[in-house]
Amino acid sequence: MAAQTMRIAAYNVENLFSRPRAMNRPEPIAVEILRAHARINELFERETYTAEVKAEILQLLGELRLLRDDGGATRTSTFVVLRRIRGRLLRRPRNDPDGSAVTVVADGRADWTGWVELIKDRIDERAISNTARVIDEVGADIVGVVEAEDRLTLARFTDSLLIDDATGQPQYPHVMVIDGNDPRGIDVGVLARAAYPLALMRSHIDDGPHGDRVFSRDCPEYWFTFPAGTALAGERLVVLVNHFKSKFGGNNPASIARRRRQSARAAEIYTEIRAAGVDHVVVLGDFNDTPDSEALAPLLADTDLTDIAAVTPFDDGDPDEERPGTFGNGTKSSKIDYLLLSPSLLSRATGAGIFRKGVWGGVHGTLFPHFDTIEADHEAASDHAALYVDIDLS
């Protein structure tokens, strides 16, 4: 007999096995490295390298410590490497200790093939185990996952660390990630139990013109069918997973505008799905802004979607009930992760909450209870708490 309830969760896992080294540095340093990395790869794609373009390439190579050589992962002070596949980009004279005599010899993209690649470091093994423990204890039927490296990595993670004790089989046999637009390899995907095989998926990585895509990662549609033996048997469930533009490096007007554009497009996709006759829709993920923000208004104010924080009962995971946020220390300004329900699902919601046991919480990890397997902040599963909601299917 089919289960008469289902649980849906949202979780930013902050990468599973590896993470760009730069993102583990203090924010001002990380911002500059990521900016230089993105900009130089953009310049490499130019058809013609003018004198001005060549000068900027050399400047950025200097910032990235790639003037004298191509970099190497074994040097802990290096955050990127220069990958050269074909042709020649630079002339590096001998006896040039400061790189001041290096010149760009390629005159455009046709002269060489290559790019600058971020070096990745392995995640702490205990942190990986604690990430799996969060997903296991939340026990959702469908999990929207944010910041997964790729589908094979996510499948390897679930197949190795999330095994059903009774059957010896993976708890989540259905795993999907569509590589998105973020060059750092932080994508959005979904895990689903055997009762919820993926019926259809649709990507939105190409929404918007080339060079100015709407979504920083993607807003994939994952379509499921409610199982036989439930009141919704045969009806469709669509889950949209999102990771909007972050405030990393500052919440400037361009960042706000980008999130609003993403929020508006996600709202359009939701509206189109509902207009096609699908009542049961979830929009979830890391939206990187607060409920009262102007950027999220298209989703939170201009649709009939409802945040699970409105579900009764709602367990915020904080014994003192003072921290409604989902990121870091759980402050009000850190409410950036969401699980939004269409009206039909909201009417069937029987409970919801924030699961914080994988988060360190504060300098000494004392803000809220966490797993006994987390003894230091680097062993935390993620800086983000998981969200979940229970839906009555009877």
PDB file of N, CA and C in Angstrom, residues 74-166:
ATOM      1  N   THR A  74      49.095  21.973  -6.089  1.00  0.00           N
ATOM      2  CA  THR A  74      49.858  21.637  -4.883  1.00  0.00           C
ATOM      3  C   THR A  74      50.336  22.873  -4.134  1.00  0.00           C
ATOM      4  N   ARG A  75      50.284  24.031  -4.784  1.00  0.00           N
ATOM      5  CA  ARG A  75      50.676  25.269  -4.111  1.00  0.00           C
ATOM      6  C   ARG A  75      49.451  25.862  -3.450  1.00  0.00           C
ATOM      7  N   THR A  76      49.434  25.881  -2.141  1.00  0.00           N
ATOM      8  CA  THR A  76      48.226  26.291  -1.409  1.00  0.00           C
ATOM      9  C   THR A  76      47.882  27.756  -1.614  1.00  0.00           C
ATOM     10  N   SER A  77      48.839  28.560  -2.054  1.00  0.00           N
ATOM     11  CA  SER A  77      48.567  29.977  -2.286  1.00  0.00           C
ATOM     12  C   SER A  77      48.027  30.230  -3.693  1.00  0.00           C
ATOM     13  N   THR A  78      47.851  29.164  -4.476  1.00  0.00           N
ATOM     14  CA  THR A  78      47.346  29.284  -5.845  1.00  0.00           C
ATOM     15  C   THR A  78      45.891  28.840  -5.889  1.00  0.00           C
ATOM     16  N   PHE A  79      45.067  29.610  -6.577  1.00  0.00           N
ATOM     17  CA  PHE A  79      43.632  29.333  -6.592  1.00  0.00           C
ATOM     18  C   PHE A  79      43.110  28.921  -7.964  1.00  0.00           C
ATOM     19  N   VAL A  80      43.950  29.126  -9.003  1.00  0.00           N
ATOM     20  CA  VAL A  80      43.520  28.806 -10.362  1.00  0.00           C
ATOM     21  C   VAL A  80      44.702  28.219 -11.128  1.00  0.00           C
ATOM     22  N   VAL A  81      44.392  27.561 -12.237  1.00  0.00           N
ATOM     23  CA  VAL A  81      45.427  27.105 -13.166  1.00  0.00           C
ATOM     24  C   VAL A  81      45.030  27.533 -14.574  1.00  0.00           C
ATOM     25  N   LEU A  82      46.041  27.723 -15.411  1.00  0.00           N
ATOM     26  CA  LEU A  82      45.816  28.049 -16.814  1.00  0.00           C
ATOM     27  C   LEU A  82      45.890  26.762 -17.623  1.00  0.00           C
ATOM     28  N   ARG A  83      44.787  26.391 -18.254  1.00  0.00           N
ATOM     29  CA  ARG A  83      44.739  25.194 -19.090  1.00  0.00           C
ATOM     30  C   ARG A  83      44.966  25.604 -20.544  1.00  0.00           C
ATOM     31  N   ARG A  84      46.005  25.065 -21.154  1.00  0.00           N
ATOM     32  CA  ARG A  84      46.298  25.357 -22.556  1.00  0.00           C
ATOM     33  C   ARG A  84      46.199  24.060 -23.353  1.00  0.00           C
ATOM     34  N   ILE A  85      45.285  24.021 -24.316  1.00  0.00           N
ATOM     35  CA  ILE A  85      45.022  22.815 -25.090  1.00  0.00           C
ATOM     36  C   ILE A  85      45.692  22.868 -26.459  1.00  0.00           C
ATOM     37  N   ARG A  86      45.622  24.008 -27.105  1.00  0.00           N
ATOM     38  CA  ARG A  86      46.151  24.152 -28.458  1.00  0.00           C
ATOM     39  C   ARG A  86      46.649  25.572 -28.663  1.00  0.00           C
ATOM     40  N   GLY A  87      47.714  25.716 -29.420  1.00  0.00           N
ATOM     41  CA  GLY A  87      48.220  27.047 -29.736  1.00  0.00           C
ATOM     42  C   GLY A  87      48.975  27.659 -28.568  1.00  0.00           C
ATOM     43  N   ARG A  88      49.282  28.935 -28.697  1.00  0.00           N
ATOM     44  CA  ARG A  88      50.106  29.642 -27.716  1.00  0.00           C
ATOM     45  C   ARG A  88      49.446  30.957 -27.334  1.00  0.00           C
ATOM     46  N   LEU A  89      49.339  31.197 -26.060  1.00  0.00           N
ATOM     47  CA  LEU A  89      48.765  32.447 -25.551  1.00  0.00           C
ATOM     48  C   LEU A  89      49.848  33.453 -25.208  1.00  0.00           C
ATOM     49  N   LEU A  90      50.910  32.999 -24.533  1.00  0.00           N
ATOM     50  CA  LEU A  90      51.892  33.906 -23.942  1.00  0.00           C
ATOM     51  C   LEU A  90      53.313  33.629 -24.417  1.00  0.00           C
ATOM     52  N   ARG A  91      54.106  34.649 -24.328  1.00  0.00           N
ATOM     53  CA  ARG A  91      55.556  34.497 -24.415  1.00  0.00           C
ATOM     54  C   ARG A  91      56.121  34.860 -23.048  1.00  0.00           C
ATOM     55  N   ARG A  92      56.818  33.900 -22.440  1.00  0.00           N
ATOM     56  CA  ARG A  92      57.384  34.093 -21.101  1.00  0.00           C
ATOM     57  C   ARG A  92      58.917  34.038 -21.192  1.00  0.00           C
ATOM     58  N   PRO A  93      59.572  35.162 -21.230  1.00  0.00           N
ATOM     59  CA  PRO A  93      61.044  35.152 -21.332  1.00  0.00           C
ATOM     60  C   PRO A  93      61.688  34.554 -20.073  1.00  0.00           C
ATOM     61  N   ARG A  94      62.846  33.965 -20.249  1.00  0.00           N
ATOM     62  CA  ARG A  94      63.615  33.513 -19.103  1.00  0.00           C
ATOM     63  C   ARG A  94      64.186  34.717 -18.369  1.00  0.00           C
ATOM     64  N   ASN A  95      64.626  34.491 -17.147  1.00  0.00           N
ATOM     65  CA  ASN A  95      65.229  35.554 -16.337  1.00  0.00           C
ATOM     66  C   ASN A  95      64.295  36.760 -16.220  1.00  0.00           C
ATOM     67  N   ASP A  96      63.042  36.453 -15.946  1.00  0.00           N
ATOM     68  CA  ASP A  96      62.022  37.504 -15.762  1.00  0.00           C
ATOM     69  C   ASP A  96      61.281  37.214 -14.457  1.00  0.00           C
ATOM     70  N   PRO A  97      61.909  37.435 -13.317  1.00  0.00           N
ATOM     71  CA  PRO A  97      61.351  36.985 -12.031  1.00  0.00           C
ATOM     72  C   PRO A  97      60.015  37.598 -11.657  1.00  0.00           C
ATOM     73  N   ASP A  98      59.738  38.798 -12.110  1.00  0.00           N
ATOM     74  CA  ASP A  98      58.470  39.428 -11.721  1.00  0.00           C
ATOM     75  C   ASP A  98      57.415  39.353 -12.820  1.00  0.00           C
ATOM     76  N   GLY A  99      57.740  38.740 -13.957  1.00  0.00           N
ATOM     77  CA  GLY A  99      56.758  38.586 -15.028  1.00  0.00           C
ATOM     78  C   GLY A  99      56.497  39.840 -15.820  1.00  0.00           C
ATOM     79  N   SER A 100      57.310  40.859 -15.637  1.00  0.00           N
ATOM     80  CA  SER A 100      57.043  42.134 -16.306  1.00  0.00           C
ATOM     81  C   SER A 100      57.287  42.091 -17.802  1.00  0.00           C
ATOM     82  N   ALA A 101      58.046  41.089 -18.259  1.00  0.00           N
ATOM     83  CA  ALA A 101      58.351  40.999 -19.689  1.00  0.00           C
ATOM     84  C   ALA A 101      57.431  40.025 -20.427  1.00  0.00           C
ATOM     85  N   VAL A 102      56.454  39.432 -19.738  1.00  0.00           N
ATOM     86  CA  VAL A 102      55.526  38.504 -20.371  1.00  0.00           C
ATOM     87  C   VAL A 102      54.628  39.266 -21.350  1.00  0.00           C
ATOM     88  N   THR A 103      54.390  38.677 -22.499  1.00  0.00           N
ATOM     89  CA  THR A 103      53.511  39.307 -23.493  1.00  0.00           C
ATOM     90  C   THR A 103      52.480  38.303 -23.995  1.00  0.00           C
ATOM     91  N   VAL A 104      51.365  38.817 -24.470  1.00  0.00           N
ATOM     92  CA  VAL A 104      50.328  37.997 -25.095  1.00  0.00           C
ATOM     93  C   VAL A 104      50.643  37.922 -26.584  1.00  0.00           C
ATOM     94  N   VAL A 105      50.880  36.712 -27.086  1.00  0.00           N
ATOM     95  CA  VAL A 105      51.225  36.554 -28.505  1.00  0.00           C
ATOM     96  C   VAL A 105      50.028  36.125 -29.352  1.00  0.00           C
ATOM     97  N   ALA A 106      49.003  35.572 -28.732  1.00  0.00           N
ATOM     98  CA  ALA A 106      47.790  35.222 -29.472  1.00  0.00           C
ATOM     99  C   ALA A 106      47.056  36.508 -29.864  1.00  0.00           C
ATOM    100  N   ASP A 107      46.556  36.564 -31.069  1.00  0.00           N
ATOM    101  CA  ASP A 107      45.848  37.754 -31.539  1.00  0.00           C
ATOM    102  C   ASP A 107      44.328  37.600 -31.494  1.00  0.00           C
ATOM    103  N   GLY A 108      43.868  36.433 -31.035  1.00  0.00           N
ATOM    104  CA  GLY A 108      42.425  36.224 -30.921  1.00  0.00           C
ATOM    105  C   GLY A 108      42.122  34.785 -30.589  1.00  0.00           C
ATOM    106  N   ARG A 109      40.846  34.477 -30.452  1.00  0.00           N
ATOM    107  CA  ARG A 109      40.439  33.150 -30.033  1.00  0.00           C
ATOM    108  C   ARG A 109      40.880  32.063 -31.009  1.00  0.00           C
ATOM    109  N   ALA A 110      40.981  32.375 -32.268  1.00  0.00           N
ATOM    110  CA  ALA A 110      41.341  31.367 -33.256  1.00  0.00           C
ATOM    111  C   ALA A 110      42.787  30.884 -33.103  1.00  0.00           C
ATOM    112  N   ASP A 111      43.622  31.653 -32.404  1.00  0.00           N
ATOM    113  CA  ASP A 111      45.042  31.314 -32.292  1.00  0.00           C
ATOM    114  C   ASP A 111      45.352  30.288 -31.209  1.00  0.00           C
ATOM    115  N   TRP A 112      44.444  30.075 -30.300  1.00  0.00           N
ATOM    116  CA  TRP A 112      44.747  29.134 -29.216  1.00  0.00           C
ATOM    117  C   TRP A 112      43.451  28.656 -28.579  1.00  0.00           C
ATOM    118  N   THR A 113      43.524  27.557 -27.835  1.00  0.00           N
ATOM    119  CA  THR A 113      42.387  27.030 -27.080  1.00  0.00           C
ATOM    120  C   THR A 113      42.830  26.832 -25.630  1.00  0.00           C
ATOM    121  N   GLY A 114      42.062  27.376 -24.716  1.00  0.00           N
ATOM    122  CA  GLY A 114      42.389  27.228 -23.302  1.00  0.00           C
ATOM    123  C   GLY A 114      41.507  28.107 -22.439  1.00  0.00           C
ATOM    124  N   TRP A 115      41.738  28.046 -21.142  1.00  0.00           N
ATOM    125  CA  TRP A 115      40.931  28.802 -20.186  1.00  0.00           C
ATOM    126  C   TRP A 115      41.636  28.796 -18.833  1.00  0.00           C
ATOM    127  N   VAL A 116      41.125  29.611 -17.927  1.00  0.00           N
ATOM    128  CA  VAL A 116      41.581  29.595 -16.539  1.00  0.00           C
ATOM    129  C   VAL A 116      40.559  28.813 -15.727  1.00  0.00           C
ATOM    130  N   GLU A 117      41.040  27.855 -14.944  1.00  0.00           N
ATOM    131  CA  GLU A 117      40.174  26.934 -14.207  1.00  0.00           C
ATOM    132  C   GLU A 117      40.403  27.089 -12.707  1.00  0.00           C
ATOM    133  N   LEU A 118      39.332  27.097 -11.943  1.00  0.00           N
ATOM    134  CA  LEU A 118      39.427  27.180 -10.487  1.00  0.00           C
ATOM    135  C   LEU A 118      39.937  25.860  -9.913  1.00  0.00           C
ATOM    136  N   ILE A 119      40.885  25.940  -8.995  1.00  0.00           N
ATOM    137  CA  ILE A 119      41.364  24.750  -8.286  1.00  0.00           C
ATOM    138  C   ILE A 119      40.347  24.394  -7.214  1.00  0.00           C
ATOM    139  N   LYS A 120      40.046  23.111  -7.084  1.00  0.00           N
ATOM    140  CA  LYS A 120      39.098  22.643  -6.074  1.00  0.00           C
ATOM    141  C   LYS A 120      39.815  21.828  -5.000  1.00  0.00           C
ATOM    142  N   ASP A 121      39.392  22.025  -3.754  1.00  0.00           N
ATOM    143  CA  ASP A 121      39.911  21.250  -2.630  1.00  0.00           C
ATOM    144  C   ASP A 121      38.835  20.291  -2.144  1.00  0.00           C
ATOM    145  N   ARG A 122      39.272  19.177  -1.621  1.00  0.00           N
ATOM    146  CA  ARG A 122      38.345  18.161  -1.126  1.00  0.00           C
ATOM    147  C   ARG A 122      37.663  18.638   0.147  1.00  0.00           C
ATOM    148  N   ILE A 123      36.376  18.353   0.268  1.00  0.00           N
ATOM    149  CA  ILE A 123      35.620  18.664   1.479  1.00  0.00           C
ATOM    150  C   ILE A 123      36.040  17.702   2.592  1.00  0.00           C
ATOM    151  N   ASP A 124      36.046  18.196   3.840  1.00  0.00           N
ATOM    152  CA  ASP A 124      36.356  17.358   4.998  1.00  0.00           C
ATOM    153  C   ASP A 124      35.457  16.117   5.022  1.00  0.00           C
ATOM    154  N   GLU A 125      36.063  14.946   5.262  1.00  0.00           N
ATOM    155  CA  GLU A 125      35.310  13.690   5.193  1.00  0.00           C
ATOM    156  C   GLU A 125      34.160  13.651   6.195  1.00  0.00           C
ATOM    157  N   ARG A 126      34.388  14.199   7.376  1.00  0.00           N
ATOM    158  CA  ARG A 126      33.309  14.192   8.355  1.00  0.00           C
ATOM    159  C   ARG A 126      32.173  15.108   7.918  1.00  0.00           C
ATOM    160  N   ALA A 127      32.500  16.206   7.252  1.00  0.00           N
ATOM    161  CA  ALA A 127      31.456  17.100   6.737  1.00  0.00           C
ATOM    162  C   ALA A 127      30.611  16.376   5.693  1.00  0.00           C
ATOM    163  N   ILE A 128      31.265  15.579   4.849  1.00  0.00           N
ATOM    164  CA  ILE A 128      30.523  14.800   3.849  1.00  0.00           C
ATOM    165  C   ILE A 128      29.552  13.842   4.538  1.00  0.00           C
ATOM    166  N   SER A 129      30.037  13.148   5.557  1.00  0.00           N
ATOM    167  CA  SER A 129      29.180  12.205   6.293  1.00  0.00           C
ATOM    168  C   SER A 129      28.032  12.924   6.974  1.00  0.00           C
ATOM    169  N   ASN A 130      28.297  14.109   7.499  1.00  0.00           N
ATOM    170  CA  ASN A 130      27.238  14.865   8.177  1.00  0.00           C
ATOM    171  C   ASN A 130      26.201  15.385   7.190  1.00  0.00           C
ATOM    172  N   THR A 131      26.630  15.692   5.968  1.00  0.00           N
ATOM    173  CA  THR A 131      25.667  16.083   4.930  1.00  0.00           C
ATOM    174  C   THR A 131      24.709  14.930   4.651  1.00  0.00           C
ATOM    175  N   ALA A 132      25.273  13.728   4.531  1.00  0.00           N
ATOM    176  CA  ALA A 132      24.424  12.549   4.313  1.00  0.00           C
ATOM    177  C   ALA A 132      23.506  12.324   5.512  1.00  0.00           C
ATOM    178  N   ARG A 133      24.013  12.569   6.701  1.00  0.00           N
ATOM    179  CA  ARG A 133      23.193  12.355   7.908  1.00  0.00           C
ATOM    180  C   ARG A 133      22.001  13.299   7.937  1.00  0.00           C
ATOM    181  N   VAL A 134      22.202  14.546   7.503  1.00  0.00           N
ATOM    182  CA  VAL A 134      21.084  15.490   7.440  1.00  0.00           C
ATOM    183  C   VAL A 134      19.992  14.950   6.522  1.00  0.00           C
ATOM    184  N   ILE A 135      20.382  14.549   5.315  1.00  0.00           N
ATOM    185  CA  ILE A 135      19.390  14.059   4.353  1.00  0.00           C
ATOM    186  C   ILE A 135      18.696  12.809   4.884  1.00  0.00           C
ATOM    187  N   ASP A 136      19.464  11.941   5.505  1.00  0.00           N
ATOM    188  CA  ASP A 136      18.901  10.706   6.063  1.00  0.00           C
ATOM    189  C   ASP A 136      17.883  11.007   7.161  1.00  0.00           C
ATOM    190  N   GLU A 137      18.230  11.902   8.070  1.00  0.00           N
ATOM    191  CA  GLU A 137      17.330  12.187   9.197  1.00  0.00           C
ATOM    192  C   GLU A 137      16.120  13.023   8.775  1.00  0.00           C
ATOM    193  N   VAL A 138      16.282  13.882   7.803  1.00  0.00           N
ATOM    194  CA  VAL A 138      15.112  14.612   7.302  1.00  0.00           C
ATOM    195  C   VAL A 138      14.143  13.614   6.655  1.00  0.00           C
ATOM    196  N   GLY A 139      14.676  12.650   5.932  1.00  0.00           N
ATOM    197  CA  GLY A 139      13.867  11.555   5.426  1.00  0.00           C
ATOM    198  C   GLY A 139      12.826  11.939   4.395  1.00  0.00           C
ATOM    199  N   ALA A 140      13.156  12.892   3.537  1.00  0.00           N
ATOM    200  CA  ALA A 140      12.180  13.348   2.536  1.00  0.00           C
ATOM    201  C   ALA A 140      12.059  12.352   1.386  1.00  0.00           C
ATOM    202  N   ASP A 141      10.921  12.386   0.725  1.00  0.00           N
ATOM    203  CA  ASP A 141      10.717  11.576  -0.480  1.00  0.00           C
ATOM    204  C   ASP A 141      11.354  12.229  -1.699  1.00  0.00           C
ATOM    205  N   ILE A 142      11.309  13.554  -1.737  1.00  0.00           N
ATOM    206  CA  ILE A 142      11.934  14.327  -2.813  1.00  0.00           C
ATOM    207  C   ILE A 142      12.753  15.436  -2.173  1.00  0.00           C
ATOM    208  N   VAL A 143      14.003  15.571  -2.576  1.00  0.00           N
ATOM    209  CA  VAL A 143      14.894  16.602  -2.036  1.00  0.00           C
ATOM    210  C   VAL A 143      15.398  17.472  -3.182  1.00  0.00           C
ATOM    211  N   GLY A 144      15.111  18.760  -3.129  1.00  0.00           N
ATOM    212  CA  GLY A 144      15.720  19.705  -4.051  1.00  0.00           C
ATOM    213  C   GLY A 144      17.087  20.072  -3.512  1.00  0.00           C
ATOM    214  N   VAL A 145      18.127  19.814  -4.292  1.00  0.00           N
ATOM    215  CA  VAL A 145      19.507  19.987  -3.839  1.00  0.00           C
ATOM    216  C   VAL A 145      20.140  21.180  -4.539  1.00  0.00           C
ATOM    217  N   VAL A 146      20.791  22.036  -3.750  1.00  0.00           N
ATOM    218  CA  VAL A 146      21.482  23.209  -4.264  1.00  0.00           C
ATOM    219  C   VAL A 146      22.981  23.055  -4.015  1.00  0.00           C
ATOM    220  N   GLU A 147      23.796  23.474  -4.975  1.00  0.00           N
ATOM    221  CA  GLU A 147      25.263  23.421  -4.915  1.00  0.00           C
ATOM    222  C   GLU A 147      25.805  21.990  -4.938  1.00  0.00           C
ATOM    223  N   ALA A 148      25.284  21.190  -5.824  1.00  0.00           N
ATOM    224  CA  ALA A 148      25.871  19.884  -6.117  1.00  0.00           C
ATOM    225  C   ALA A 148      26.834  20.055  -7.285  1.00  0.00           C
ATOM    226  N   GLU A 149      27.942  19.299  -7.281  1.00  0.00           N
ATOM    227  CA  GLU A 149      28.936  19.456  -8.334  1.00  0.00           C
ATOM    228  C   GLU A 149      28.410  19.019  -9.699  1.00  0.00           C
ATOM    229  N   ASP A 150      27.792  17.864  -9.771  1.00  0.00           N
ATOM    230  CA  ASP A 150      27.251  17.341 -11.017  1.00  0.00           C
ATOM    231  C   ASP A 150      26.442  16.083 -10.695  1.00  0.00           C
ATOM    232  N   ARG A 151      25.775  15.518 -11.705  1.00  0.00           N
ATOM    233  CA  ARG A 151      24.891  14.385 -11.444  1.00  0.00           C
ATOM    234  C   ARG A 151      25.655  13.157 -10.963  1.00  0.00           C
ATOM    235  N   LEU A 152      26.776  12.846 -11.598  1.00  0.00           N
ATOM    236  CA  LEU A 152      27.516  11.652 -11.198  1.00  0.00           C
ATOM    237  C   LEU A 152      28.041  11.776  -9.773  1.00  0.00           C
ATOM    238  N   THR A 153      28.477  12.965  -9.397  1.00  0.00           N
ATOM    239  CA  THR A 153      28.940  13.176  -8.020  1.00  0.00           C
ATOM    240  C   THR A 153      27.795  13.006  -7.037  1.00  0.00           C
ATOM    241  N   LEU A 154      26.629  13.573  -7.366  1.00  0.00           N
ATOM    242  CA  LEU A 154      25.481  13.445  -6.482  1.00  0.00           C
ATOM    243  C   LEU A 154      25.034  11.994  -6.383  1.00  0.00           C
ATOM    244  N   ALA A 155      25.051  11.270  -7.500  1.00  0.00           N
ATOM    245  CA  ALA A 155      24.682   9.855  -7.475  1.00  0.00           C
ATOM    246  C   ALA A 155      25.692   9.037  -6.683  1.00  0.00           C
ATOM    247  N   ARG A 156      26.971   9.352  -6.830  1.00  0.00           N
ATOM    248  CA  ARG A 156      28.011   8.646  -6.075  1.00  0.00           C
ATOM    249  C   ARG A 156      27.809   8.870  -4.576  1.00  0.00           C
ATOM    250  N   PHE A 157      27.482  10.085  -4.213  1.00  0.00           N
ATOM    251  CA  PHE A 157      27.229  10.440  -2.816  1.00  0.00           C
ATOM    252  C   PHE A 157      26.052   9.640  -2.252  1.00  0.00           C
ATOM    253  N   THR A 158      24.934   9.640  -2.964  1.00  0.00           N
ATOM    254  CA  THR A 158      23.748   8.939  -2.459  1.00  0.00           C
ATOM    255  C   THR A 158      23.942   7.431  -2.456  1.00  0.00           C
ATOM    256  N   ASP A 159      24.564   6.903  -3.501  1.00  0.00           N
ATOM    257  CA  ASP A 159      24.747   5.450  -3.606  1.00  0.00           C
ATOM    258  C   ASP A 159      25.712   4.920  -2.550  1.00  0.00           C
ATOM    259  N   SER A 160      26.607   5.779  -2.074  1.00  0.00           N
ATOM    260  CA  SER A 160      27.596   5.348  -1.093  1.00  0.00           C
ATOM    261  C   SER A 160      27.162   5.593   0.345  1.00  0.00           C
ATOM    262  N   LEU A 161      26.473   6.714   0.580  1.00  0.00           N
ATOM    263  CA  LEU A 161      26.236   7.152   1.958  1.00  0.00           C
ATOM    264  C   LEU A 161      24.773   7.157   2.378  1.00  0.00           C
ATOM    265  N   LEU A 162      23.870   6.933   1.448  1.00  0.00           N
ATOM    266  CA  LEU A 162      22.442   6.955   1.788  1.00  0.00           C
ATOM    267  C   LEU A 162      21.801   5.638   1.360  1.00  0.00           C
ATOM    268  N   ILE A 163      22.103   4.592   2.118  1.00  0.00           N
ATOM    269  CA  ILE A 163      21.644   3.241   1.817  1.00  0.00           C
ATOM    270  C   ILE A 163      20.527   2.844   2.779  1.00  0.00           C
ATOM    271  N   ASP A 164      19.487   2.223   2.236  1.00  0.00           N
ATOM    272  CA  ASP A 164      18.387   1.705   3.054  1.00  0.00           C
ATOM    273  C   ASP A 164      18.866   0.456   3.797  1.00  0.00           C
ATOM    274  N   ASP A 165      18.833   0.492   5.130  1.00  0.00           N
ATOM    275  CA  ASP A 165      19.331  -0.626   5.935  1.00  0.00           C
ATOM    276  C   ASP A 165      18.557  -1.915   5.671  1.00  0.00           C
ATOM    277  N   ALA A 166      17.274  -1.794   5.382  1.00  0.00           N
ATOM    278  CA  ALA A 166      16.433  -2.981   5.211  1.00  0.00           C
ATOM    279  C   ALA A 166      16.697  -3.694   3.884  1.00  0.00           C
TER     280      ALA A 166
END
